Coordinates of C-alpha atoms in Angstrom, one line a residue:
M55 CA -47.8 -22.9 21.7
S56 CA -50.2 -21.6 19.1
G57 CA -50.6 -18.0 17.9
P58 CA -53.6 -15.7 17.9
N59 CA -55.2 -17.4 14.9
G60 CA -54.3 -21.0 15.9
M61 CA -51.1 -21.2 13.9
L62 CA -48.2 -23.0 15.4
Y63 CA -45.0 -20.9 15.8
G64 CA -42.1 -22.4 14.0
G65 CA -44.4 -25.2 12.6
D66 CA -44.4 -25.8 8.9
E67 CA -47.4 -23.6 8.4
I68 CA -45.6 -20.4 9.5
G69 CA -42.1 -19.2 8.9
A70 CA -40.2 -17.7 11.8
L71 CA -37.8 -15.1 10.7
V72 CA -34.2 -14.7 11.9
F73 CA -32.5 -11.3 11.9
D74 CA -28.8 -11.0 12.7
P75 CA -27.7 -7.3 12.7
G76 CA -24.0 -6.6 12.6
H77 CA -21.7 -3.7 11.8
H78 CA -20.9 -4.9 8.3
S79 CA -24.3 -6.2 7.2
L80 CA -27.7 -7.4 8.4
R81 CA -28.5 -11.0 7.7
V82 CA -32.2 -11.9 7.3
G83 CA -34.0 -15.0 6.3
Y84 CA -36.4 -17.8 7.2
A85 CA -35.7 -20.3 10.0
Q86 CA -35.0 -23.9 8.9
E87 CA -33.0 -22.6 5.9
D88 CA -29.2 -23.1 5.8
T89 CA -28.2 -19.6 4.7
P90 CA -29.8 -16.1 5.0
K91 CA -32.1 -14.9 2.2
A92 CA -30.4 -11.5 2.2
D93 CA -27.1 -10.0 3.4
I94 CA -27.7 -6.3 3.4
P95 CA -25.0 -3.7 4.0
A96 CA -25.6 -2.1 7.5
V97 CA -25.6 1.4 6.0
I98 CA -28.3 3.5 4.5
G99 CA -28.0 6.3 1.9
V100 CA -30.1 9.4 2.9
G101 CA -30.6 12.0 0.3
P102 CA -33.1 14.4 -1.2
A103 CA -35.7 12.8 -3.4
P104 CA -35.4 13.6 -7.1
L105 CA -38.1 16.0 -8.0
I106 CA -40.9 14.2 -9.8
P107 CA -43.9 16.0 -11.3
D108 CA -47.3 14.7 -10.0
A109 CA -45.7 13.1 -7.0
E110 CA -49.1 11.9 -5.8
Q111 CA -49.3 9.3 -8.5
K112 CA -45.7 8.1 -8.0
V113 CA -45.4 4.8 -6.3
P114 CA -42.1 4.5 -4.3
D115 CA -39.8 2.2 -6.4
G116 CA -38.0 -1.0 -5.5
N117 CA -35.4 -0.4 -2.8
V118 CA -36.4 3.1 -1.8
T119 CA -38.6 4.1 1.1
Q120 CA -40.0 7.6 1.1
S121 CA -40.7 9.8 4.0
G122 CA -41.5 13.5 4.5
T123 CA -44.0 15.7 2.8
K124 CA -44.5 16.6 -0.8
T125 CA -42.9 20.0 -0.5
G126 CA -39.6 19.2 -2.2
N127 CA -37.6 18.9 1.1
E128 CA -38.4 15.2 1.1
L129 CA -35.8 12.7 2.1
R130 CA -35.3 9.3 0.5
H131 CA -33.6 6.3 2.0
Y132 CA -31.6 4.1 -0.3
I133 CA -31.0 0.6 0.9
D134 CA -29.1 -2.4 -0.4
V135 CA -26.3 -2.5 -3.0
T136 CA -28.4 -1.9 -6.1
E137 CA -29.6 1.5 -4.8
L138 CA -26.7 2.4 -2.6
H139 CA -23.9 2.0 -5.1
V140 CA -25.4 4.5 -7.6
P141 CA -23.6 7.9 -7.5
R142 CA -26.3 10.5 -6.4
P143 CA -25.8 14.1 -5.5
S144 CA -26.1 15.0 -1.7
M145 CA -26.6 11.4 -0.6
E146 CA -25.1 10.8 2.8
V147 CA -24.2 7.3 4.0
Q148 CA -25.2 6.6 7.6
T149 CA -25.1 3.5 9.8
Y150 CA -27.6 2.6 12.5
M151 CA -25.0 0.5 14.5
K152 CA -22.6 1.7 17.2
D153 CA -20.5 -0.5 19.4
G154 CA -22.3 -3.7 18.4
Q155 CA -25.8 -2.3 19.2
I156 CA -28.5 -0.5 17.3
E157 CA -28.2 3.2 17.9
N158 CA -30.2 5.0 15.2
W159 CA -33.7 3.6 15.5
D160 CA -35.3 5.7 12.7
L161 CA -32.8 4.3 10.2
F162 CA -33.1 0.8 11.6
E163 CA -36.9 1.0 11.1
K164 CA -36.4 1.9 7.5
M165 CA -34.1 -1.2 7.2
L166 CA -36.8 -3.4 8.7
D167 CA -39.5 -1.9 6.4
Y168 CA -37.3 -2.8 3.5
C169 CA -36.7 -6.4 4.8
Y170 CA -40.4 -7.1 5.2
A171 CA -41.4 -5.4 1.9
K172 CA -38.6 -6.5 -0.4
V173 CA -36.8 -9.5 1.1
I174 CA -39.5 -11.4 2.9
R175 CA -42.4 -10.0 0.8
S176 CA -44.9 -10.8 3.5
P177 CA -46.7 -8.9 6.3
S178 CA -44.7 -8.7 9.5
E179 CA -47.8 -9.8 11.6
H180 CA -47.5 -13.3 10.1
H181 CA -44.0 -14.1 11.3
P182 CA -42.5 -14.6 14.7
A183 CA -39.1 -12.8 14.7
L184 CA -35.9 -14.1 16.4
F185 CA -33.1 -11.4 16.8
T186 CA -29.5 -11.9 17.6
E187 CA -27.8 -9.4 19.9
A188 CA -24.3 -8.7 21.2
V189 CA -23.4 -10.0 24.7
W190 CA -23.0 -6.4 26.0
T191 CA -26.3 -5.0 24.6
S192 CA -27.8 -2.7 27.1
R193 CA -31.3 -3.2 28.6
P194 CA -32.9 -0.1 27.1
T195 CA -31.8 -1.3 23.6
R196 CA -33.3 -4.7 24.1
E197 CA -36.6 -3.2 25.4
K198 CA -36.7 -0.7 22.5
L199 CA -36.3 -3.6 20.0
A200 CA -39.1 -5.6 21.6
E201 CA -41.4 -2.6 21.7
L202 CA -40.7 -1.9 18.0
L203 CA -41.4 -5.4 16.9
F204 CA -44.6 -5.8 18.9
E205 CA -46.1 -2.3 18.6
K206 CA -45.1 -1.2 15.2
Y207 CA -44.7 -4.5 13.3
Q208 CA -47.3 -6.4 15.3
A209 CA -45.1 -9.5 15.3
P210 CA -47.0 -12.6 16.7
A211 CA -43.9 -13.6 18.8
F212 CA -40.4 -12.4 19.4
F213 CA -37.2 -13.7 20.9
L214 CA -33.7 -12.4 21.6
V215 CA -30.6 -14.5 21.8
K216 CA -26.9 -13.7 22.3
N217 CA -25.0 -14.2 19.1
A218 CA -22.2 -16.2 20.8
V219 CA -24.8 -18.8 22.0
L220 CA -26.1 -19.1 18.5
A221 CA -22.6 -19.5 17.0
A222 CA -22.0 -22.3 19.5
F223 CA -25.3 -24.0 18.5
A224 CA -24.4 -23.7 14.8
N225 CA -21.3 -25.8 15.6
G226 CA -23.3 -28.3 17.6
K227 CA -22.2 -27.2 21.0
S228 CA -24.0 -25.9 24.1
T229 CA -20.8 -25.2 26.0
A230 CA -18.0 -23.5 24.0
L231 CA -15.6 -20.6 24.1
V232 CA -16.8 -18.6 21.1
I233 CA -14.3 -16.3 19.3
D234 CA -16.1 -14.0 17.0
A235 CA -14.0 -12.0 14.7
G236 CA -16.3 -9.4 13.1
A237 CA -16.0 -6.1 11.2
S238 CA -15.7 -3.6 14.1
Q239 CA -14.3 -5.9 16.9
T240 CA -13.2 -9.3 17.9
S241 CA -14.7 -10.9 21.0
A242 CA -14.3 -14.1 23.1
V243 CA -17.4 -15.2 25.0
P244 CA -17.6 -18.3 27.2
V245 CA -20.9 -20.1 26.7
V246 CA -21.9 -22.7 29.3
D247 CA -25.0 -24.9 28.8
G248 CA -26.5 -22.4 26.4
Y249 CA -25.9 -19.3 28.5
A250 CA -23.4 -16.7 27.7
L251 CA -21.2 -15.7 30.7
V252 CA -21.5 -11.9 30.2
N253 CA -19.0 -11.0 33.0
A254 CA -16.3 -13.2 31.5
A255 CA -16.7 -11.9 27.9
V256 CA -13.8 -9.8 26.5
R257 CA -13.4 -7.9 23.3
S258 CA -10.9 -5.7 21.4
P259 CA -11.4 -3.2 18.6
V260 CA -9.3 -5.2 16.1
G261 CA -11.5 -6.6 13.3
G262 CA -12.2 -6.4 9.6
D263 CA -12.3 -2.6 9.6
H264 CA -8.8 -2.5 11.2
L265 CA -7.5 -4.9 8.5
V266 CA -9.0 -2.6 5.8
A267 CA -7.3 0.4 7.3
Q268 CA -4.0 -1.5 7.2
A269 CA -4.5 -2.5 3.6
K270 CA -5.1 1.2 2.7
N271 CA -1.8 2.1 4.4
M272 CA 0.0 -0.7 2.7
L273 CA -1.2 0.3 -0.8
N274 CA -0.5 4.0 -0.2
N275 CA 3.1 3.0 0.8
M276 CA 3.4 1.0 -2.3
H277 CA 2.1 4.0 -4.3
I278 CA -0.8 2.0 -5.7
Q279 CA -3.8 4.2 -6.3
M280 CA -7.2 2.7 -5.6
L281 CA -9.6 4.4 -8.0
P282 CA -13.3 4.2 -7.2
V283 CA -14.9 1.7 -9.6
Y284 CA -17.8 4.0 -10.4
S285 CA -15.5 6.7 -11.8
I286 CA -13.9 4.6 -14.6
Q287 CA -15.4 4.7 -18.0
T288 CA -12.9 2.6 -19.9
K289 CA -9.5 1.0 -19.2
E290 CA -6.8 -0.4 -21.5
V291 CA -5.1 -3.8 -21.1
I292 CA -1.6 -3.2 -19.8
R293 CA 1.5 -5.3 -18.8
E294 CA 2.1 -6.2 -15.2
R295 CA 3.2 -3.2 -13.0
E296 CA 2.8 -0.9 -16.0
R297 CA 1.1 2.5 -15.3
A298 CA -2.7 2.2 -15.7
R299 CA -4.3 3.8 -18.7
Y300 CA -8.0 4.7 -18.3
T301 CA -10.6 7.3 -19.0
L302 CA -12.8 8.8 -16.3
K303 CA -16.6 9.2 -16.3
T304 CA -18.3 12.5 -15.8
L305 CA -19.9 12.1 -12.4
P306 CA -22.8 14.2 -11.0
A307 CA -21.7 17.1 -8.9
G308 CA -22.2 17.1 -5.1
L309 CA -21.2 13.5 -4.3
T310 CA -20.8 13.4 -0.5
P311 CA -17.5 12.4 1.2
S312 CA -19.3 9.8 3.3
W313 CA -20.6 8.0 0.2
Q314 CA -17.2 8.2 -1.6
Q315 CA -15.4 6.8 1.5
Y316 CA -18.0 4.0 1.8
M317 CA -17.5 3.0 -1.8
L318 CA -13.7 3.0 -1.5
K319 CA -13.9 1.0 1.7
R320 CA -15.9 -1.6 -0.1
Q321 CA -13.0 -1.9 -2.6
Y322 CA -10.4 -2.2 0.1
E323 CA -12.5 -5.0 1.6
D324 CA -12.6 -6.6 -1.8
F325 CA -8.8 -6.4 -2.0
C326 CA -8.4 -8.0 1.5
H327 CA -10.9 -10.7 0.5
C328 CA -8.9 -11.6 -2.6
V329 CA -5.3 -11.1 -1.5
A330 CA -4.9 -11.2 2.4
Q331 CA -3.8 -14.5 3.8
V332 CA -2.9 -15.5 7.4
S333 CA 0.4 -17.4 7.8
E334 CA 0.3 -20.5 10.0
I335 CA 3.2 -19.2 12.2
A336 CA 4.2 -15.6 13.1
Y337 CA 5.2 -13.7 10.0
D338 CA 8.7 -14.5 8.7
E339 CA 9.7 -13.0 5.4
R340 CA 11.8 -16.0 4.2
T341 CA 9.0 -18.5 4.8
A342 CA 6.4 -16.2 3.3
A343 CA 8.5 -15.6 0.2
V344 CA 8.4 -19.4 -0.7
V345 CA 4.5 -19.3 -1.0
P346 CA 3.3 -18.5 -4.5
G347 CA 2.0 -14.9 -4.9
V348 CA -1.6 -13.9 -5.7
H349 CA -2.3 -11.8 -8.7
H350 CA -4.7 -8.8 -8.3
E351 CA -6.0 -6.3 -10.8
F352 CA -7.2 -2.9 -9.5
P353 CA -10.2 -1.1 -10.9
G354 CA -8.0 1.3 -13.0
G355 CA -6.4 -1.6 -14.8
Y356 CA -3.1 -1.7 -12.9
H357 CA -2.2 -5.2 -11.8
Q358 CA 0.6 -7.0 -10.0
D359 CA 1.5 -10.1 -7.9
F360 CA 1.4 -9.8 -4.1
G361 CA 3.8 -12.1 -2.3
P362 CA 5.0 -11.9 1.3
E363 CA 3.2 -8.6 1.9
R364 CA -0.2 -10.3 1.9
F365 CA 0.9 -12.3 5.0
K366 CA 2.4 -9.3 6.6
L367 CA -0.9 -7.4 6.2
T368 CA -2.9 -9.8 8.5
E369 CA -0.4 -9.8 11.3
C370 CA -2.3 -6.9 12.9
L371 CA -5.1 -9.4 13.7
F372 CA -2.8 -11.3 16.0
E373 CA -1.3 -8.4 18.0
Q374 CA 0.0 -9.4 21.4
S375 CA -2.7 -8.0 23.7
L376 CA -5.5 -7.4 21.2
G377 CA -5.5 -10.5 19.1
A378 CA -8.0 -13.4 19.3
P379 CA -5.6 -15.8 21.1
H380 CA -5.0 -13.3 23.9
L381 CA -8.8 -12.7 24.2
A382 CA -9.5 -16.4 24.4
C383 CA -7.1 -16.9 27.3
A384 CA -8.5 -13.8 29.1
A385 CA -12.1 -15.0 28.8
A386 CA -11.2 -18.6 29.9
A387 CA -9.3 -17.3 32.9
A388 CA -12.3 -15.2 34.0
C389 CA -14.4 -18.3 34.3
D390 CA -14.8 -20.8 37.1
A391 CA -11.9 -23.4 37.2
D392 CA -14.5 -26.2 36.9
A393 CA -15.8 -24.8 33.6
R394 CA -12.4 -24.3 31.9
P395 CA -11.7 -27.9 30.7
A396 CA -15.0 -28.0 28.8
L397 CA -14.4 -24.5 27.3
W398 CA -10.9 -25.3 26.1
A399 CA -12.2 -28.6 24.6
S400 CA -14.5 -26.7 22.4
V401 CA -13.2 -23.4 21.1
V402 CA -15.5 -22.2 18.3
A403 CA -14.3 -19.6 15.7
C404 CA -16.8 -17.6 13.7
G405 CA -17.3 -14.2 12.1
G406 CA -16.4 -12.5 8.8
V407 CA -12.6 -12.3 9.6
A408 CA -12.6 -16.0 10.6
A409 CA -13.6 -16.8 7.0
M410 CA -10.2 -15.6 5.8
G411 CA -7.7 -18.2 4.6
G412 CA -5.4 -19.5 7.3
W413 CA -7.1 -17.6 10.2
T414 CA -8.5 -20.6 12.1
E415 CA -5.2 -22.7 11.6
R416 CA -3.2 -19.8 13.1
L417 CA -5.6 -19.4 16.0
A418 CA -5.4 -23.1 16.8
K419 CA -1.6 -23.0 16.7
E420 CA -1.3 -19.9 18.9
L421 CA -3.9 -21.3 21.4
A422 CA -1.9 -24.5 21.6
A423 CA 1.1 -22.5 22.7
R424 CA -0.9 -20.5 25.3
A425 CA -3.6 -22.9 26.7
P426 CA -2.9 -24.7 30.0
S427 CA -1.2 -28.0 29.3
S428 CA -3.5 -29.8 31.7
H429 CA -6.5 -29.2 29.5
R430 CA -7.2 -30.8 26.2
L431 CA -7.6 -28.1 23.5
K432 CA -9.8 -28.5 20.5
T433 CA -10.7 -25.7 18.0
H434 CA -13.8 -26.0 15.9
A435 CA -14.7 -23.9 12.8
A436 CA -17.3 -24.6 10.2
P437 CA -15.6 -26.0 7.0
S438 CA -17.0 -23.4 4.6
P439 CA -16.2 -19.6 5.0
V440 CA -19.9 -18.8 4.4
E441 CA -20.9 -20.9 7.4
R442 CA -18.3 -19.2 9.6
R443 CA -19.4 -15.8 8.5
F444 CA -23.1 -16.5 9.1
A445 CA -22.6 -18.7 12.2
A446 CA -24.9 -16.7 14.5
W447 CA -27.7 -16.5 11.8
I448 CA -27.4 -20.3 11.2
G449 CA -27.6 -21.0 14.9
G450 CA -30.8 -18.8 15.1
S451 CA -32.2 -20.7 12.1
I452 CA -31.6 -24.0 13.9
L453 CA -33.0 -22.8 17.2
A454 CA -36.2 -21.2 15.8
S455 CA -37.1 -24.5 14.0
I456 CA -36.6 -26.8 17.0
G457 CA -39.9 -28.2 18.3
S458 CA -39.0 -27.8 22.0
F459 CA -38.1 -24.1 21.4
Q460 CA -41.6 -23.2 20.4
Q461 CA -42.8 -22.7 24.1
M462 CA -39.9 -20.2 24.6
W463 CA -41.2 -17.4 22.3
I464 CA -42.5 -14.3 23.9
S465 CA -46.0 -14.1 22.4
S466 CA -47.7 -10.7 21.7
Q467 CA -50.3 -11.8 24.3
E468 CA -47.6 -12.2 27.0
Y469 CA -46.1 -8.9 26.0
D470 CA -49.5 -7.1 26.3
E471 CA -50.0 -8.6 29.8
G472 CA -46.4 -8.5 31.2
G473 CA -44.8 -5.7 29.1
K474 CA -41.0 -5.4 28.8
G475 CA -40.4 -7.3 32.0
Q476 CA -41.0 -10.5 29.9
L477 CA -37.7 -9.9 28.2
E478 CA -35.5 -10.3 31.3
R479 CA -37.6 -13.3 32.3
K480 CA -37.6 -15.2 29.0
C481 CA -34.4 -14.0 27.2
P482 CA -31.7 -13.8 29.9

């Protein structure tokens, strides 16, 4: 299928783009590549623009998009870590996602503007766009996204795919039980022959954010203070478990609580990333005590070894009725009896939490204890944590570059003729 100016979609002459919006970050990049070009935090800093004389001659800089009039009540949007992590007075941090779907469209437009201008660095009308979506995305949200891409960004073609389907494709499967452990929730979605069975999908609010909240409680109970990294000017080298000695920076007045909480949350995430580990069996202090500890230094200079507590921390991810093993069993049970053997034979684990050490091994062990003995159980997870985390994006990259997929795109011409009805017909 060729585009308006005779270019082949997905051919070598034109790069299709893959967008994978999530609660933690937005992944964006070219199809046919093996990792996204950018992984941008899914929050945007909104604050007053600094007053600049002769604003007419001022070109908006790097990662900043400007809106509003030149009357001084102008708002600026700060996107991506280099702009977002700078302490600025009255800058509120807001997200455009809610419950796995895009909710704040004005903010999401700013994010797309940034992606095209600074990441892709090419006009949007040259690139077909493939978007991933959660299984429970509502119809109005899907239609709004198609309208935005075709009418504002003039995309030559557009396509929407469920992220569970793409994660299965990334692992070389068209039928799979996909367990996606993300930031805001964990879900189990049966995929049969490339179609997600929406009615059998189940989810729970236990994800990376829940783990971060647990880490915060754990450190508070251990009386370890997490100082924001931007507030420290200098720190001294100290002995293990000695009280931290540091000097604080003078920060601008009027830093908003939303920004401070966002920055601290990033540090707790960092702590979980470095320290948290999932034990292969249910937590048992004696077994965990045998495993060597992990040393961690906090921004203020305080440092110590973490032993059994790093295993205890992750037990919240395997709670009886909310953990991934329970969700997998519930999703499989909601499917047709004929489909179950194929689903149990290819359980695919993906998502940011699944990239944590020991998570997939523990999942496989717990499923082995729960799965029906008549079915053969096989759990698949990409070998590298990066591939697990970006599974849906990688699946989209594979799909958009396959020759036989090129007739599946909704072209701008079809959209003009058939309107939003094309979505239900071509992207079930």
